[in-house]
Coordinates of C-alpha atoms in Angstrom, one line a residue:
Chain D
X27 CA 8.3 8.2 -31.6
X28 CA 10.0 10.3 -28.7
X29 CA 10.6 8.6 -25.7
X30 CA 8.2 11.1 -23.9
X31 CA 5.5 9.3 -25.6
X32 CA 6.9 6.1 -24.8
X33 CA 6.5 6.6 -21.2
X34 CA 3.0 7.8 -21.3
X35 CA 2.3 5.0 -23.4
X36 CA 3.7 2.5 -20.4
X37 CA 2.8 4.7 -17.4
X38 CA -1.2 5.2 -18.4
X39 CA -2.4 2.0 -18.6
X40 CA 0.3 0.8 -15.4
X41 CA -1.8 3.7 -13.1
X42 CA -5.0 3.1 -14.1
X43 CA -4.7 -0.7 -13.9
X44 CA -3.4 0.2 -10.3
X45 CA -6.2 2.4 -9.5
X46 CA -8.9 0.0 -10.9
X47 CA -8.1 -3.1 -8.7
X48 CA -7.0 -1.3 -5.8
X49 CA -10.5 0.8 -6.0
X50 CA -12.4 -2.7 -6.5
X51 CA -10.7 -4.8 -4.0
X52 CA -12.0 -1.9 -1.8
X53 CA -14.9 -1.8 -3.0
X54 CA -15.6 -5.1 -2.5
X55 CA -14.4 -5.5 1.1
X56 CA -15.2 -1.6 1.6
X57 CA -19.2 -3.1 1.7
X58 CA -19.2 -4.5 5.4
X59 CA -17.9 -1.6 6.9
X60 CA -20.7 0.4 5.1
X61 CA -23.0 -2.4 6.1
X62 CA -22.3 -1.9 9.6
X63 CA -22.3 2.1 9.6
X64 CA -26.0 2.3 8.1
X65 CA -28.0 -1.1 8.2
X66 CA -29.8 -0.6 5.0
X67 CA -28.7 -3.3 2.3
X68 CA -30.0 -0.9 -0.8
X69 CA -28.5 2.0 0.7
X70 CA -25.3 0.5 1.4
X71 CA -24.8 -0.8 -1.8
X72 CA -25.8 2.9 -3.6
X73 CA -23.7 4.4 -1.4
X74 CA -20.5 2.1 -1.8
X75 CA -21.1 2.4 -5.5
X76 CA -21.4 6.3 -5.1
X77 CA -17.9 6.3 -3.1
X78 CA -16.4 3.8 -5.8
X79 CA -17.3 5.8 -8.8
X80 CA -16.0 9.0 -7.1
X81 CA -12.3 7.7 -6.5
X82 CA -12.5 6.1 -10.0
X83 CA -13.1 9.7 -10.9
X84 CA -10.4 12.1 -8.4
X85 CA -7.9 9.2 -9.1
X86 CA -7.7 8.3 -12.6
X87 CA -8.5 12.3 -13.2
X88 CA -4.7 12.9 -11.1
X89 CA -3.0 10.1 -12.8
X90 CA -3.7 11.6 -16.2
X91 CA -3.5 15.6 -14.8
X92 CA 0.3 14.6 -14.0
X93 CA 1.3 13.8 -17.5
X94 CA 1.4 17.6 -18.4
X95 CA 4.5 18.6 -16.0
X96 CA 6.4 15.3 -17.1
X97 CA 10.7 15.9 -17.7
X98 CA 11.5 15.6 -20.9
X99 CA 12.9 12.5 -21.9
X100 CA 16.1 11.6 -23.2
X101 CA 17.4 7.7 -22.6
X102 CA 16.2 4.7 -21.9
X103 CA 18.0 4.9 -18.7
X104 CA 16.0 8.7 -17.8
X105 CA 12.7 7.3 -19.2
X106 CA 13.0 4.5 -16.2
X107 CA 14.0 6.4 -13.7
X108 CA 11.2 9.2 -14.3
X109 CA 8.2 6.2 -14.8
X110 CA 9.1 4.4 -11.6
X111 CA 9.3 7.7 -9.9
X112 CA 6.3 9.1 -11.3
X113 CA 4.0 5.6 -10.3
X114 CA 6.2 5.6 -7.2
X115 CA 4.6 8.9 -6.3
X116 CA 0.7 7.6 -7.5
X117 CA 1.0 4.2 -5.7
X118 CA 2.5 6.1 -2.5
X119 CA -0.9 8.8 -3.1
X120 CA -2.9 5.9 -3.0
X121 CA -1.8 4.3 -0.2
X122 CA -1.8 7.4 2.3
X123 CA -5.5 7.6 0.9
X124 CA -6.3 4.2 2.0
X125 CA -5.0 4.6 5.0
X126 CA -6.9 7.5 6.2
X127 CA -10.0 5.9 5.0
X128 CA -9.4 2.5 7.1
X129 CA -8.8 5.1 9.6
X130 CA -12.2 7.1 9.0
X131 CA -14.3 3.7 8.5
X132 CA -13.0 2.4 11.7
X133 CA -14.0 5.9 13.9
X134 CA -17.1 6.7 12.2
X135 CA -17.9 2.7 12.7
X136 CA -17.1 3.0 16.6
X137 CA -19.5 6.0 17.0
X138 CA -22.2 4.2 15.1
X139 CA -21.8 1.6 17.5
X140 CA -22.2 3.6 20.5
X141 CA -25.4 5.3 19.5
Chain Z
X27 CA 28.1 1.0 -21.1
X28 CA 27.4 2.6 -17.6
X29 CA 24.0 2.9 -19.0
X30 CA 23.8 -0.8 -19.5
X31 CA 25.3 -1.9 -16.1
X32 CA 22.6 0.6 -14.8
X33 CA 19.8 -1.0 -16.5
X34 CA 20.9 -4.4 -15.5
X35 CA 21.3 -3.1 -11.9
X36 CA 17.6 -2.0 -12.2
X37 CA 16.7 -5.4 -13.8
X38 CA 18.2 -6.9 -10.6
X39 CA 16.9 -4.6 -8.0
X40 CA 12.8 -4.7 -9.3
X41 CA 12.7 -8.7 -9.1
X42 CA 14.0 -8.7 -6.1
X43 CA 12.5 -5.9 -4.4
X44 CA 9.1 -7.1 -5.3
X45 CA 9.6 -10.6 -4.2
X46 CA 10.5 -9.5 -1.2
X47 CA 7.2 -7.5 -0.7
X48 CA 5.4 -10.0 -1.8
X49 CA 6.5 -12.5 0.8
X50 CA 6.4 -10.8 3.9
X51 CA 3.1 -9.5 3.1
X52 CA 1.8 -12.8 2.5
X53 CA 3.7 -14.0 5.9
X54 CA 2.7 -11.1 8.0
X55 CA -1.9 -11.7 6.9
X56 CA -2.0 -15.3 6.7
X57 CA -1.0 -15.2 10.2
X58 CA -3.0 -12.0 11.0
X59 CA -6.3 -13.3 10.4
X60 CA -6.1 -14.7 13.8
X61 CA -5.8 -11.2 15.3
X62 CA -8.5 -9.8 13.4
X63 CA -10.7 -12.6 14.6
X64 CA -10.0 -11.4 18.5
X65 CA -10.0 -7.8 17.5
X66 CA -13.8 -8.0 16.0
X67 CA -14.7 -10.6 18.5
X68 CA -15.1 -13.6 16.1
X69 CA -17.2 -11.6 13.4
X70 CA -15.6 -13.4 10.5
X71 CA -16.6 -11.3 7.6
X72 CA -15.4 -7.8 8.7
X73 CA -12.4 -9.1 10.4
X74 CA -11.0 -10.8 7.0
X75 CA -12.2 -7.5 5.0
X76 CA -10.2 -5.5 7.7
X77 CA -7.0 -8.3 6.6
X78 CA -7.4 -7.8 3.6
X79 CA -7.9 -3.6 3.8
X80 CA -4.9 -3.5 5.5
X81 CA -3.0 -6.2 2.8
X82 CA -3.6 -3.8 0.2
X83 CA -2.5 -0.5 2.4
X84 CA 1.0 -2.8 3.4
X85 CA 1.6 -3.5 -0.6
X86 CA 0.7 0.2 -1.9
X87 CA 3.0 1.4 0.7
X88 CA 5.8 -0.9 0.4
X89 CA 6.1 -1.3 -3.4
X90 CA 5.4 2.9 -3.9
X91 CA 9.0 2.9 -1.6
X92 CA 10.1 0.3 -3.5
X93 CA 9.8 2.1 -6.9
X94 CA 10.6 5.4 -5.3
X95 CA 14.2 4.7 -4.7
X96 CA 14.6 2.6 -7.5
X97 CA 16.5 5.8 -9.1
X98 CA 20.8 5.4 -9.4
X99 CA 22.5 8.9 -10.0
X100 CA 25.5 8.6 -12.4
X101 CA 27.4 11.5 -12.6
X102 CA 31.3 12.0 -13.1
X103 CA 31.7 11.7 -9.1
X104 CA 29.8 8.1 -9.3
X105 CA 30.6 6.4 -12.8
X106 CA 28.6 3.7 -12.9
X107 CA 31.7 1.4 -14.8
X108 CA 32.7 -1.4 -12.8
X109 CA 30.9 -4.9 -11.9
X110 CA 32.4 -4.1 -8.5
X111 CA 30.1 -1.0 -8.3
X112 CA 27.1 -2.7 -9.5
X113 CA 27.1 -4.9 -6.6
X114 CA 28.4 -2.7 -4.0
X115 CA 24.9 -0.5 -5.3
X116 CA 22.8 -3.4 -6.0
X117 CA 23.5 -4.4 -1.8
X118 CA 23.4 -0.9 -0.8
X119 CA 19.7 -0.5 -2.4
X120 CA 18.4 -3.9 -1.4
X121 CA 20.1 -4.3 2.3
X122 CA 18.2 -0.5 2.8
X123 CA 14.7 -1.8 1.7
X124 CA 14.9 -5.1 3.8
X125 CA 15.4 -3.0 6.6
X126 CA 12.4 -0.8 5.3
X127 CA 10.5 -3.8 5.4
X128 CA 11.4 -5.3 8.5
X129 CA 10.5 -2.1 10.4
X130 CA 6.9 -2.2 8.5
X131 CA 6.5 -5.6 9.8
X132 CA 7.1 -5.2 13.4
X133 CA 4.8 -1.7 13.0
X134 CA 2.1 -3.8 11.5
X135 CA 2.6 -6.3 14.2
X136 CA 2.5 -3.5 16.7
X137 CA -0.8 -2.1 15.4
X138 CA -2.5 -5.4 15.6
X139 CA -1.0 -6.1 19.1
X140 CA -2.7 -3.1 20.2
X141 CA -6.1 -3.3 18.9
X142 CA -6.3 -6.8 20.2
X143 CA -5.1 -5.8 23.6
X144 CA -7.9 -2.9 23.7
X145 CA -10.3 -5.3 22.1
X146 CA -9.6 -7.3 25.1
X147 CA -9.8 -4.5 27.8
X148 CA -13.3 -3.4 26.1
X149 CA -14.6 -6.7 27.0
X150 CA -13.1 -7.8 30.5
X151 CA -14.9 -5.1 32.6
X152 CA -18.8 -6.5 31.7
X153 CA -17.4 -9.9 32.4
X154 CA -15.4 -9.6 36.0
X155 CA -16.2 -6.2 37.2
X156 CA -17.8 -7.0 40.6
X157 CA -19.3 -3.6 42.2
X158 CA -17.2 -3.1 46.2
X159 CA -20.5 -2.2 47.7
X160 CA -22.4 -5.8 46.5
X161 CA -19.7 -7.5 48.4

């Protein structure tokens, strides 16, 4: 086994775990907001669900897309440095994502309110 | 051998780096909840929801950094041979994310700070604002 596939072995599951409890924790404390913006329990829920799926999708769907331009992998010593930079640049993704969406929620939630 | 010392430098660096992360974030929200709680007015479940938004933002940030400089060039300007050098790195990398982390910190603090402030000014007017010409 090359150490190329060593690394995607590691660095799959490590990003999609990531992405999975990062999209569910949001998802779960994501609802509220929702709940506030449109004041329709069945609605909110479909449309939380909706917005979950479709990060599950774009995320996951990058994490993997970025295994095709990976280095190629000679030591022990490159195969760390190349997985902590490549989750280094998906956990960093993630969090300017979540940013602008606390940022988003908490407009679009203001402008609800004055209406 | 330099490949060895580097390894153990990284084995070093990742507990410690992650500890760290882990304890200022829990510092910084347990004690933010009370913010939140003036910031939405006392409206517990979006105000711990927001805490806990924000948890997860502070931890994706902070640990992405942390794993992003994680890397140590050896080349034949740095050889990585010495115990000496090992530490001299090993304080180099962690002195430089403490600071990273102390800076997040006081931003946070900052962020929270101001929306409690304006969450404050939004309310004051409908409570003390006295009209000159009823006087």
């Amino acid at each position: 086994m090359t150490y190329n596939l060593l690394s995607y072995i590691i660095y799959a599951p490590i990003a999609i775990y990531i992405t999975v409890v990062v999209g569910y924790q949001c998802y779960k404390n994501g609802l509220v907001y929702v709940l506030s913006i449109f004041q329709d329990e069945n609605l909110s829920l479909a449309i939380n669900r909706i917005l979950l799926t479709g990060y599950y999708l774009t995320n996951i769907g990058y994490a993997v897309l970025i295994i095709e331009s990976w280095e190629e992998v000679q030591s022990v010593l490159q195969l760390l440095n190349v997985l902590s930079f490549k989750l280094a640049g998906i956990i960093l993704l993630l969090a300017a994502l979540h940013y602008i969406n606390i940022l988003v929620l908490s407009l679009w939630r203001k402008t609800a309110h004055i209406k | 051998m330099e490949n060895k010392l580097v390894i153990i430098a990284y084995a070093i660096y990742l507990p410690v780096a992650l500890g760290l992360t882990y304890y200022v974030a829990r510092t910084l929200f347990k004690n933010a909840k009370v913010f939140m709680l003036d910031i939405f007015k006392g409206k517990q479940d979006i105000a711990y929801a927001t805490n806990r938004l924000f948890e997860i933002g502070f931890y994706l940030l902070n640990l992405g950094f942390a794993l992003m400089i994680l890397k140590i060039r050896v080349n034949q300007y740095n050889p990585f041979e010495t115990t000496q050098k090992l530490i001299e790195t090993l304080s180099y990398k962690v002195g430089g994310f403490s600071i990273y982390l102390g800076v997040m910190l006081f931003l946070n603090l900052l962020l929270f700070m101001r929306g409690r402030k304006k969450a404050r000014q939004s309310q004051l007017p409908k409570q003390q604002f006295v009209p000159p010409i009823a006087k």
